[in-house]
Amino acid sequence: AFTQRKTSRKPTVRTPFFLILDAIIFIDVSGCQWRLLPKEYPKWQTVYYYFRRWGAMDAFAEIEDSLVEAVRLRRGESPQPTIGAIDSESSRSALPRSQKGIDGNKKVKGVKRNIITDKDGDILEASTTPANIHDSKSAYAILAMLVVAFPWIKRIYADRGYRGNFIEKARHDFEIDVEITHSNYSGQFVPAKKRWVVERTFAWLENFRRLCRNCEETTESANEMLLLIF
């Protein structure tokens, strides 16, 4: 007669996804290594697995888009922004084997972070490339992603690094006007009108030790860490 074989395997206990997300944010804020994750969090292998999996699914970008809309509604604003500001910053690489390039203008060997924010400084779209990629080239790709998530964008404020064919391509391909603003520098720092919010957002990144230098091997992973600042 057939008898069912008994097993002593214990039932699987699922780790709450919120706790995993909290652990990933802890990595981004503290800058600690994955293997040094505190014991109150799940095993670092589990946390890293979901970090890579959610990144491949663009989950962080979707969460950020939803949070931006919610924050704008709470402020009494339209959930869909119509204007934005674009800029980039170069970050030195902390790993010898990571994807990187040399920003000849700023003398930085690492990656370049490109972001578009709304008028309040909240990130609408972001991309990370090797630092040798020119701003105007990476801006076209990030603008293409922006119009998918926020199709009501009609005007983008940028600095002089985005002059040239990019302005015409943005108007022709996406019907977005790119306005170049000047800082009017006269011996001391003067915030550029309507574009200063993106500079402030870059200053906020200093609160995340993982972003002070690029600690990721790939630009995809580096961009996922950038999107986590929601």
Backbone as a ProteinNet text record, in pm:
[ID]
protein_1_A
[PRIMARY]
AFTQRKTSRKPTVRTPFFLILDAIIFIDVSGCQWRLLPKEYPKWQTVYYYFRRWGAMDAFAEIEDSLVEAVRLRRGESPQPTIGAIDSESSRSALPRSQKGIDGNKKVKGVKRNIITDKDGDILEASTTPANIHDSKSAYAILAMLVVAFPWIKRIYADRGYRGNFIEKARHDFEIDVEITHSNYSGQFVPAKKRWVVERTFAWLENFRRLCRNCEETTESANEMLLLIF
[TERTIARY]
84.7	0	88.9	40.7	117.9	101.9	210.7	207.7	280.1	223.4	282.7	407.7	511.9	638.2	633.2	669.6	669.2	800.7	793.3	912.2	915.6	1034.4	1052.4	1080.4	1053.3	1081.5	988	1044.9	966	897	779.5	710.3	791.5	788	863.9	799.9	880.2	832.6	871.7	771.8	797.8	845.9	947.5	998	914.3	865.1	784.7	863.9	800	866.2	903.6	821	852.4	984.1	1010.3	1135.1	1254	1234.5	1341.6	1369.2	1262.8	1280.4	1347.8	1311.6	1374.1	1522.8	1559.8	1700.3	1778.2	1716.9	1783.3	1805.1	1704.3	1718	1825.6	1834.8	1939.8	2078.4	2095.4	2222.7	2252.9	2150	2168.8	2203.8	2139.7	2162.2	2294.5	2320.1	2438.6	2565.7	2550.3	2667.9	2741	2682.9	2752.2	2752.6	2839.1	2844.8	2727	2693.7	2581.4	2603.3	2724	2752.5	2748.7	2751.2	2748.4	2609.6	2508.7	2371.8	2337.1	2279.5	2246.9	2158.4	2166.6	2097.5	1946.8	1896.5	1751.2	1683.9	1764.8	1713.1	1727.3	1661.5	1680.9	1825.6	1859.6	1994.4	2029.3	2155.1	2194.7	2175.6	2189	2167.8	2023.5	1929.5	1788.3	1761.7	1817	1796.8	1857.3	1977.1	2042.7	1966.8	1914.2	1837.4	1718	1643.6	1526.3	1566	1678.9	1727	1751.3	1817.1	1843.9	1715.6	1629.4	1506	1412.5	1392.2	1304.5	1363.9	1496.2	1558.8	1535.1	1543.3	1519.3	1374.3	1284.6	1142.3	1104	1200.6	1174.7	1077.1	1080.4	987.6	1017.5	1146.9	1182.3	1133	1141.4	1093.2	941.4	869.7	724.3	682.4	752.9	721.4	745.4	855.9	888.3	784.3	738.7	635.7	507.7	469.2	347.2	361.5	479.9	501.8	504.5	562.1	564.4	422	336.7	197.9	126.6	151.4	86.7	132	262.2	315.2	259.6	248.8	195.4	48.5	-28.4	-168.3	-179.3	-90.7	-92.8	-60.5	19.9	52.8	-54.4	-158.5	-262.8	-229	-133.4	-91.5	-148.8	-137.9	-180.5	-87.2	-139.9	-52.9	41	11.3	94.5	167.8	300.1	375.5	383.1	395.2	407.1	543.3	619.2	753.9	852.4	978.3	1082.1	1216.7	1316.3	1453.5	1547.2	1646.8	1739.4	1882.3	1960.5	2102.1	2171.9	2303.4	2382.6	2496	2547.8	2664.9	2749.4	2880.1	2971.5	3013.4	3021.4	3057.5	3175.2	3274.3	3392.7	3357.6	3427.8	3405.3	3491.3	3432.8	3504.9	3555.2	3520.8	3560.2	3644.2	3755.7	3839.7	3774.6	3679.8	3620.1	3482.5	3440.1	3307.6	3307.7	3188.3	3172.8	3196.5	3283.7	3318.1	3370.3	3384.7	3443.6	3505.2	3570.7	3638.4	3565.8	3519.7	3461.1	3576.4	3616.3	3731.2	3710.7	3586.2	3558.3	3576.3	3527	3533.1	3645.7	3722.7	3835.8	3791	3682.4	3625.9	3622.3	3673	3668.1	3563.2	3451.2	3342.2	3218.4	3104.4	2977.3	2915.5	2816.7	2745.4	2597.7	2541.9	2400.5	2322.5	2220.3	2135.3	1994.4	1940.2	1806.9	1722	1590.6	1491.2	1397.9	1380.6	1293.2	1175.2	1072.5	964.4	1002.8	909.5	943	971.9	937.9	963.8	1093.4	1158.8	1284.1	1269.6	1148.3	1128.3	1168.1	1241.2	1293	1180.1	1169.8	1073.3	1135.8	1260.6	1331.2	1479.8	1549.8	1693.6	1761.8	1885.8	1967.9	2112.3	2188.1	2329.5	2410.7	2512.3	2596.8	2743.3	2836.3	2977.1	2998.5	3093.6	3109.4	3153.6	3201.7	3248.1	3134.7	3012.5	2898.9	2854.5	2843.8	2808	2664.3	2638.8	2506.9	2397	2420.1	2316.6	2278.2	2373.9	2344.4	2260.9	2297.7	2220.6	2086.4	2077.4	1952.3	1842.1	1876.3	1774.4	1710.4	1792	1739.7	1650.8	1693.5	1614.3	1485.2	1489	1367.8	1266.6	1316.5	1227.4	1156.6	1226.4	1163.2	1065.4	1096.7	1012.9	874	866.6	737.3	645.2	701	617.6	549.1	624.5	568.8	491.6	538.9	474.8	455.2	354.4	335.7	290.7	257.5	210.5	324.7	448.1	562.7	572.2	580.2	586.7	712.7	779.1	896.7	999.7	1126.2	1237.2	1340.1	1385.9	1490.4	1624.8	1725.6	1856.7	1966.2	2091.5	2203.8	2264.5	2374.8	2433.5	2493.9	2511.1	2564	2469.2	2344.6	2244	2211.8	2295.7	2274	2299.5	2252.2	2280	2160.4	2189.1	2084.4	1981.9	2019.7	1927.5	1799.4	1809.3	1691.7	1595.1	1649.1	1564.4	1504.1	1582	1530.4	1420.2	1436.3	1334	1203.2	1213	1092.1	1028	1110.3	1057.6	1003	1077.7	1040.1	943.1	953	870.7	779.9	787.9	708.7	733.2	859.7	901.2	997.3	969.8	1057.1	1166.7	1291	1405.8	1454.6	1448.4	1490.7	1622.5	1721.9	1853.8	1854.6	1883.8	1889.4	2034.8	2063.8	2199	2204.4	2317	2331	2375.4	2423.4	2468.3	2573.2	2673.2	2777.5	2860.4	2875.1	2949.2	3036.4	3113.9	3201.7	3145.2	3014.9	2953.2	2839.2	2803.2	2702.3	2565.4	2501.5	2366.6	2279.6	2177.7	2092.8	2027.4	2032	1970.3	1818.9	1752.4	1607.7	1540.8	1450.8	1368.6	1448.4	1582.1	1663.4	1735.9	1725.5	1799.3	1749.1	1623.1	1567.7	1643.2	1690.7	1763.6	1900.5	1960	2085.9	2065	1952.4	1921.9	1902.4	1843	1824	1957.6	2054	2187.4	2249.2	2220.3	2270.6	2206.7	2080.7	2013.2	2080.9	2142.6	2206.3	2320.1	2375.7	2484.1	2438.2	2306	2254.1	2258.2	2289.2	2295.2	2441.4	2502.9	2646.3	2681.1	2586.7	2611.6	2625	2575.4	2579.8	2692.4	2761.8	2872.6	2981.3	2999.9	3084.6	3011.5	3041.8	2974.6	3035.8	2956.9	3003	2947.1	2887.9	2825.2	2912	2904.9	2984.9	2924.6	2791.7	2725.8	2650.3	2629.4	2553.3	2405.9	2356	2216.7	2195.7	2287	2277.1	2293.2	2383	2403	2277.5	2207.2	2085.1	1973.2	1969	1869	1891.3	2017.6	2047.3	2005.1	2018	1977.3	1825.2	1751.5	1605.9	1551.2	1632.8	1587.3	1571.8	1613.7	1607.3	1466.5	1367.8	1229.7	1189.3
-118.4	0	124.4	227.6	351.5	432.9	476.3	563.5	692.9	804	935	954.4	996.2	1015.8	1144.2	1132.2	1248	1324.1	1452.4	1536.6	1625	1660.8	1746.4	1890.8	1925.8	2063.3	2160.2	2268.3	2369.3	2459.2	2509.7	2598.9	2725.5	2772.7	2891.5	3016.5	3100	3225.4	3339	3407.1	3515.8	3640.4	3702.2	3827.7	3943.1	4030.8	4144.4	4228.6	4259.4	4337.4	4476.9	4532.1	4665.5	4663.6	4556	4545.2	4534.2	4466.2	4455.1	4591.2	4664.2	4797.8	4890.1	4878.4	4959.5	4928.2	4801.8	4763	4822.4	4824.7	4882.7	5032.3	5100.1	5243.8	5267.6	5177.4	5189.5	5182.5	5092.8	5083.2	5214.9	5273.5	5397	5513.9	5521.6	5633.8	5618.9	5499.7	5479.6	5457.7	5401.4	5373.2	5246.8	5165	5044.5	4938.7	4839.9	4731.3	4636.7	4563.6	4471.5	4368.9	4317.4	4213.6	4264.9	4397.5	4456.5	4505.9	4459.5	4498	4452.8	4539.9	4501.9	4379.1	4307.9	4180.3	4194	4314.3	4329.4	4325.3	4333	4321.5	4177.3	4141.3	4006.9	3986.8	3865.5	3835.9	3923.1	3962.9	4056.6	3995.4	3861.6	3798.1	3816.8	3806	3825.8	3970.1	4064.3	4206.4	4241.7	4192.4	4223.5	4160.8	4039.6	3973	4058.5	4109.3	4190.1	4327.4	4379	4505.7	4492.6	4384.8	4363.3	4329.2	4250.3	4209.9	4327.9	4407.3	4523.9	4627.2	4638.4	4731.1	4689.9	4559.7	4510.2	4530.6	4535	4555.8	4703.8	4795.9	4940.1	4974	4893.1	4916	5046.7	5081	5203.5	5326.5	5323.8	5436.3	5450.2	5338	5342.9	5395.3	5351.4	5400.8	5551	5594.9	5737.6	5820.9	5775.3	5848.7	5860.8	5752.2	5754.4	5849.8	5850	5937.7	6084.2	6113.5	6252.6	6303.5	6221.5	6261.9	6282.2	6191.9	6204	6329.8	6360	6479.2	6606.2	6608.2	6726.6	6748.1	6639.8	6652.7	6705.5	6659.5	6705.8	6854.1	6902.9	7045.6	7129.1	7065.5	7138.3	7168.9	7095.8	7117.7	7008.9	7031.1	6929.8	6809.4	6686.6	6568.9	6554.1	6622	6613.4	6745.7	6750.1	6874.5	6911.9	7040.1	7089.6	7151.3	7183.9	7238.5	7158.9	7163	7091.2	7158.2	7104.5	7155	7036.2	7049.4	6939.7	6983.4	6892.2	6919.7	6786.5	6792.4	6671.4	6702.9	6600.3	6612	6486.5	6501.4	6388.4	6341.6	6210.7	6151.7	6056.9	6068	5982.6	5838.2	5748.1	5605.4	5555.9	5470.1	5413.7	5272.7	5215.8	5079.9	5080	5007	5004.9	4933.8	4841.6	4762.5	4813.6	4927	4977.4	5044.3	5055.6	5128.6	5277	5336.5	5475.8	5542.5	5671.7	5751.9	5875.3	5956.4	6075.7	6200.1	6280.1	6410.1	6509.4	6541	6627.9	6768.5	6813.8	6949.8	6963.7	6864.4	6869.6	6785	6718.5	6635.3	6527.4	6459.3	6355	6224.5	6117.6	5984.4	5902.3	5878.9	5806.8	5805.9	5840.2	5839	5978.5	5996.9	6124.3	6097.2	6168.8	6156	6267.1	6228.7	6322.6	6314.4	6426.9	6425.5	6537.9	6513.8	6616.1	6625.2	6744.3	6764.9	6852.8	6852	6947.9	7079.3	7172.7	7305.1	7302.3	7191.5	7178.1	7103.3	7052.3	6980.5	6830.7	6777.8	6633.1	6570.1	6459.5	6396.7	6332.6	6370	6309	6195.1	6212.4	6109.2	6121.9	6009.2	6008.7	5902.3	5927.6	5828.9	5846.4	5738.9	5740.6	5683	5756.9	5716.9	5732.8	5674.8	5707.9	5857.9	5912.4	6058.1	6122.9	6043.1	6102.7	6130.8	6087.9	6113.8	6259.1	6331.1	6473.2	6490.7	6601.5	6628.2	6624.5	6684.4	6692.3	6554.8	6459.5	6325.8	6245.8	6251	6178.2	6244.9	6376.4	6448.8	6403.5	6371.5	6327.8	6197.7	6103.7	5974.9	5991.9	6075.2	6093.5	6169.9	6256.3	6328.6	6232.6	6135.4	6035	5953.8	5923	5850.9	5940.6	6069.2	6162.2	6176	6188	6212.1	6091	5973.7	5854.8	5859.5	5894.8	5899.7	6029.1	6140.9	6271.2	6341.7	6301.4	6356	6501.5	6560.6	6698.8	6799.7	6753.2	6844.1	6923.9	7056.5	7142.8	7228.7	7248.2	7334.9	7279	7284.5	7238.7	7351.2	7380.5	7480.2	7408.9	7462.3	7397.4	7502.9	7458.1	7551.4	7550	7620.2	7636.8	7509.2	7406.5	7280.8	7207.4	7250.9	7184.6	7264.2	7357.3	7433.8	7347.3	7396.1	7326.1	7248.5	7133.6	7055.7	6998.9	6985.1	6927.4	7008.9	7139.6	7225.5	7200.7	7192.2	7168.5	7028.1	6928	6791.8	6778.1	6843.8	6837.2	6898.4	7008.7	7074.3	6992.5	6935.7	6862.8	6725.3	6651	6512.9	6500.8	6592.1	6578.5	6697.8	6801.8	6923.6	6986.5	6985.1	7044.6	7159.6	7274.6	7390.3	7384.4	7394.3	7397.1	7540.6	7596.7	7735.1	7736.2	7800.6	7810.5	7929.3	7902.7	8008.9	8035.6	8157.3	8199	8233.1	8201	8224.6	8366.8	8443.1	8580.5	8588.3	8501.7	8495.5	8623.5	8685.2	8810.9	8808.1	8702.3	8693.5	8612.9	8591.4	8509.8	8428.9	8319.8	8230.3	8297	8294.2	8347.3	8236.5	8189.1	8081.7	8120.7	8030.1	8056.2	8051.4	8148	8158.1	8034.5	7973.6	7859.2	7730.4	7738.4	7617.9	7583.1	7669.1	7647.2	7524.2	7482.6	7369	7239.7	7224.3	7101.9	7101.6	7220	7229.8	7192.1	7232.4	7197.6	7046.6	6983.7	6839.2	6767	6813.8	6755	6772.5	6883.7	6903.4	6803.2	6769.3	6669.8	6533.2	6504	6373.7	6351.5	6460.9	6447.3	6381.6	6375.5	6307.7	6155.9	6107.4	5963.5	5926.3	5861.5	5832.7	5740.3	5658.6	5568.7	5645.8	5770.2	5851.6	5953.8	5968	6063.9	6024.8	5894.2	5838	5719.7	5688.9	5576.8	5445.5	5365.8	5238.8	5118.8	5142.1	5034.7	4997.5	4869.4	4822.6	4865.4	4870	4905	5036.5	5102.5	5227.4	5200.5	5081.8	5047.5	5041.2	4973.4	4964.6	5101.7	5183.5	5318.6	5403.1	5385.5	5462.8	5417.4	5287.7	5237.8	5297.7	5310.8	5375.2	5521.7	5586.5	5725.7	5740.1	5648.6	5655.6	5628.9	5569.1	5535.1	5656.5	5774.1	5890.3	5947.4	5876.8	5924.3	5928.3
0	0	0	-72.3	-82.9	44.6	98.5	217	186.1	226.3	201.1	286.1	221.3	291.6	373.5	499.6	587	574.9	577.7	572.9	696.2	735.4	854.5	817.9	688.4	644.5	714.5	766.8	835.1	733.1	767.9	674.3	649	523.6	484.6	544.7	605.6	663.7	569.5	518.1	424.5	497.9	443.6	498.8	446	532	483.5	382.4	271.1	167.4	216.6	307.2	359.3	435.9	509.1	584.6	489.5	377.4	277.2	215.2	182.2	126	226	352.4	457.8	468.2	451	455.6	338.4	221.5	103.8	123.9	178.7	205.4	310.5	410.2	511.8	446.9	350.6	277.4	207.8	143.5	67.9	159.7	275.1	367.3	441.5	495.4	579.8	499.6	379.3	298	337.7	424	468.8	358.7	371.9	276.5	297.9	192.1	201.3	312	323	421.8	565.5	583	716.7	755.8	686.5	718.5	860.3	944	1083	1090.9	1201.8	1217.6	1227.3	1259.3	1268.1	1131	1026.4	890.8	841.5	731.7	675.3	631.1	594.3	547.3	426.8	420.9	315.6	177.2	166.3	36.2	-10.6	85	50.1	8.9	83.3	53.5	-82.2	-108.3	-235.2	-351.9	-330.9	-436.4	-478.1	-381.2	-414	-469.3	-425	-481.2	-630.9	-670.3	-811.7	-888	-826.6	-894	-914.1	-809.1	-821.6	-916.8	-918.1	-1012.2	-1155.4	-1184	-1319.8	-1362.4	-1265.1	-1294.4	-1299.2	-1279.8	-1272.9	-1160.3	-1054.7	-943.5	-870.9	-855.7	-784.4	-859.5	-992.1	-1071.9	-1060.3	-1059.1	-1046.9	-909.4	-804.9	-670.2	-662.5	-722	-716.9	-790	-906.3	-981.2	-899.4	-832.3	-751.3	-632.9	-569.7	-454.9	-495.6	-612	-660	-679.8	-740.9	-760.7	-628.3	-532.4	-401.7	-327.6	-333.4	-265.9	-328.8	-461.1	-528.1	-491.9	-481.2	-440.9	-298.7	-210.9	-72.8	-62.9	-155.1	-157.5	-224.5	-275.3	-344.6	-488.4	-545.4	-683	-773.1	-902.4	-998.5	-988.6	-995.1	-984.9	-1103.8	-1213.3	-1332.2	-1354.4	-1334.7	-1354.6	-1502.3	-1528	-1665.3	-1693.7	-1589.5	-1608.4	-1523.4	-1564.8	-1491.5	-1509.8	-1441.4	-1450.9	-1464.6	-1551.3	-1578.1	-1548.8	-1496.4	-1471.5	-1446.5	-1435	-1410.8	-1314.7	-1250.6	-1166	-1182.8	-1171.3	-1182.4	-1044.2	-1026.7	-897.7	-917.4	-830.1	-840.8	-809.1	-874.8	-853.3	-737.5	-653.6	-539.3	-567.2	-683	-717	-844.4	-846.2	-967	-1085	-1059.4	-1166.4	-1211.3	-1162.7	-1196.6	-1333.8	-1392.4	-1517.7	-1490.4	-1567.2	-1541.1	-1666.7	-1659.5	-1764.9	-1703	-1783.6	-1733.5	-1782.1	-1687.5	-1718	-1728.5	-1851.1	-1871.7	-1820.6	-1816	-1771	-1620.2	-1544.7	-1398.6	-1340.9	-1428.6	-1384.6	-1285.9	-1320.3	-1235.9	-1314.4	-1252.2	-1312.7	-1239.5	-1306	-1240.9	-1326.9	-1266.6	-1337.4	-1334.4	-1420.2	-1425.4	-1399.5	-1302.1	-1269	-1338.2	-1412.2	-1483.2	-1425.2	-1382	-1322.8	-1380	-1380.4	-1412.4	-1293.3	-1239.6	-1124.3	-1163.5	-1077.7	-1096.6	-1029.2	-1022.3	-967.8	-818	-750.2	-607.6	-578.5	-681.6	-662.1	-649.5	-662.1	-656.5	-789.6	-783.2	-904.4	-983.7	-1110.8	-1201.3	-1281	-1321.7	-1398.7	-1372.2	-1379.9	-1353.3	-1438.1	-1471.7	-1542.3	-1498.1	-1502.2	-1464.8	-1578.9	-1622	-1733.5	-1693.9	-1770.9	-1749	-1762.7	-1688.5	-1679	-1809.6	-1906.1	-2031	-2129.6	-2099.9	-2187.5	-2170.6	-2282.3	-2276.1	-2229.5	-2161.4	-2105.6	-2211.4	-2327	-2429.6	-2483.7	-2486.1	-2537	-2437.4	-2310.5	-2209.9	-2184.8	-2208.1	-2183.1	-2277.6	-2401.5	-2496.5	-2450.8	-2401	-2355.3	-2231.8	-2139	-2017.1	-2047.4	-2148.2	-2187.4	-2249.8	-2325.1	-2384.6	-2277.1	-2166.9	-2056.3	-1981.1	-1972.6	-1898	-1959.9	-2091.8	-2156.6	-2145.5	-2117.6	-2098.2	-1961.7	-1858.9	-1723.5	-1696.7	-1752.8	-1730.3	-1864.4	-1940.7	-2076.1	-2080.4	-1962.7	-1962.3	-1951	-1944.7	-1938	-2067.9	-2055.1	-2173	-2177.5	-2061.9	-2059.4	-1961.7	-2004.2	-1921.3	-1912.6	-1790.8	-1770.4	-1757	-1826.2	-1829.3	-1829.5	-1806.2	-1812.6	-1953.3	-1969.4	-2102.7	-2160.2	-2076.9	-2126.2	-2218.9	-2222.7	-2306.2	-2431.5	-2465.4	-2588.2	-2710.7	-2827.4	-2952.2	-3005	-3066.9	-3133.4	-3036.3	-2910.2	-2814.2	-2802.5	-2809	-2796.2	-2911.8	-3033.3	-3149.9	-3147.9	-3107.3	-3101.2	-2997.2	-2883.5	-2779.7	-2826.6	-2900.4	-2951	-3063.3	-3150.8	-3266	-3228.1	-3143.9	-3113.1	-2997.2	-2898.4	-2777.5	-2751.9	-2835.4	-2817.1	-2680	-2640.2	-2512.9	-2541.2	-2482.3	-2496.6	-2390.5	-2434.3	-2343.2	-2334	-2213.3	-2190.9	-2114.5	-2173.1	-2111.3	-2015.6	-1888.9	-1788.5	-1750.8	-1713.6	-1678	-1529.5	-1467.1	-1323.6	-1291.2	-1392.2	-1370.3	-1259.8	-1270.6	-1167.5	-1167.3	-1047.5	-1035.4	-910.3	-892.6	-777.9	-663.5	-661	-558.5	-621.6	-552.8	-607.7	-608.5	-724.8	-739.8	-797.5	-725.5	-777.1	-909	-1005.5	-1134.6	-1121	-1175.8	-1165	-1225	-1150.5	-1190.1	-1210.1	-1206	-1220.4	-1091.1	-991.2	-867.3	-792	-817.5	-743.8	-774	-896.9	-930.8	-863.2	-845.9	-772.2	-625.1	-569.8	-431.2	-417	-517.7	-512.9	-509.6	-587.8	-582.9	-444.6	-378.8	-243	-147.2	-169.5	-85.9	-95.4	-209	-227.5	-128.7	-74.9	22.1	151.3	173.2	292	277.5	159.5	133.7	108.3	207.5	200.3	84.1	41.7	-70.3	-200.4	-203.4	-323.8	-321.8	-208.3	-203.6	-302.5	-317.8	-423	-483.6	-606.7	-669.9	-622.3	-549.5	-493.9	-569.3	-687.1	-763.4	-883.6	-922	-1035.7	-1168.9	-1178.9	-1304.7	-1290.6	-1402.9	-1400.8	-1371.1	-1407.7	-1376.2	-1225.4	-1155.5	-1010.4	-945.3	-999.9	-946.1	-962.5	-1074.5	-1095.9	-1003.3	-972.7	-878.3	-739.3	-698.2	-569.6	-571.6	-686.7	-699.2	-685.5	-746	-740.3	-600.9	-514.3	-380.4	-289.8	-332.8	-244.6	-234.6	-296.8	-282.9	-137.2
[MASK]
++++++++++++++++++++++++++++++++++++++++++++++++++++++++++++++++++++++++++++++++++++++++++++++++++++++++++++++++++++++++++++++++++++++++++++++++++++++++++++++++++++++++++++++++++++++++++++++++++++++++++++++++++++++++++++++++++++++

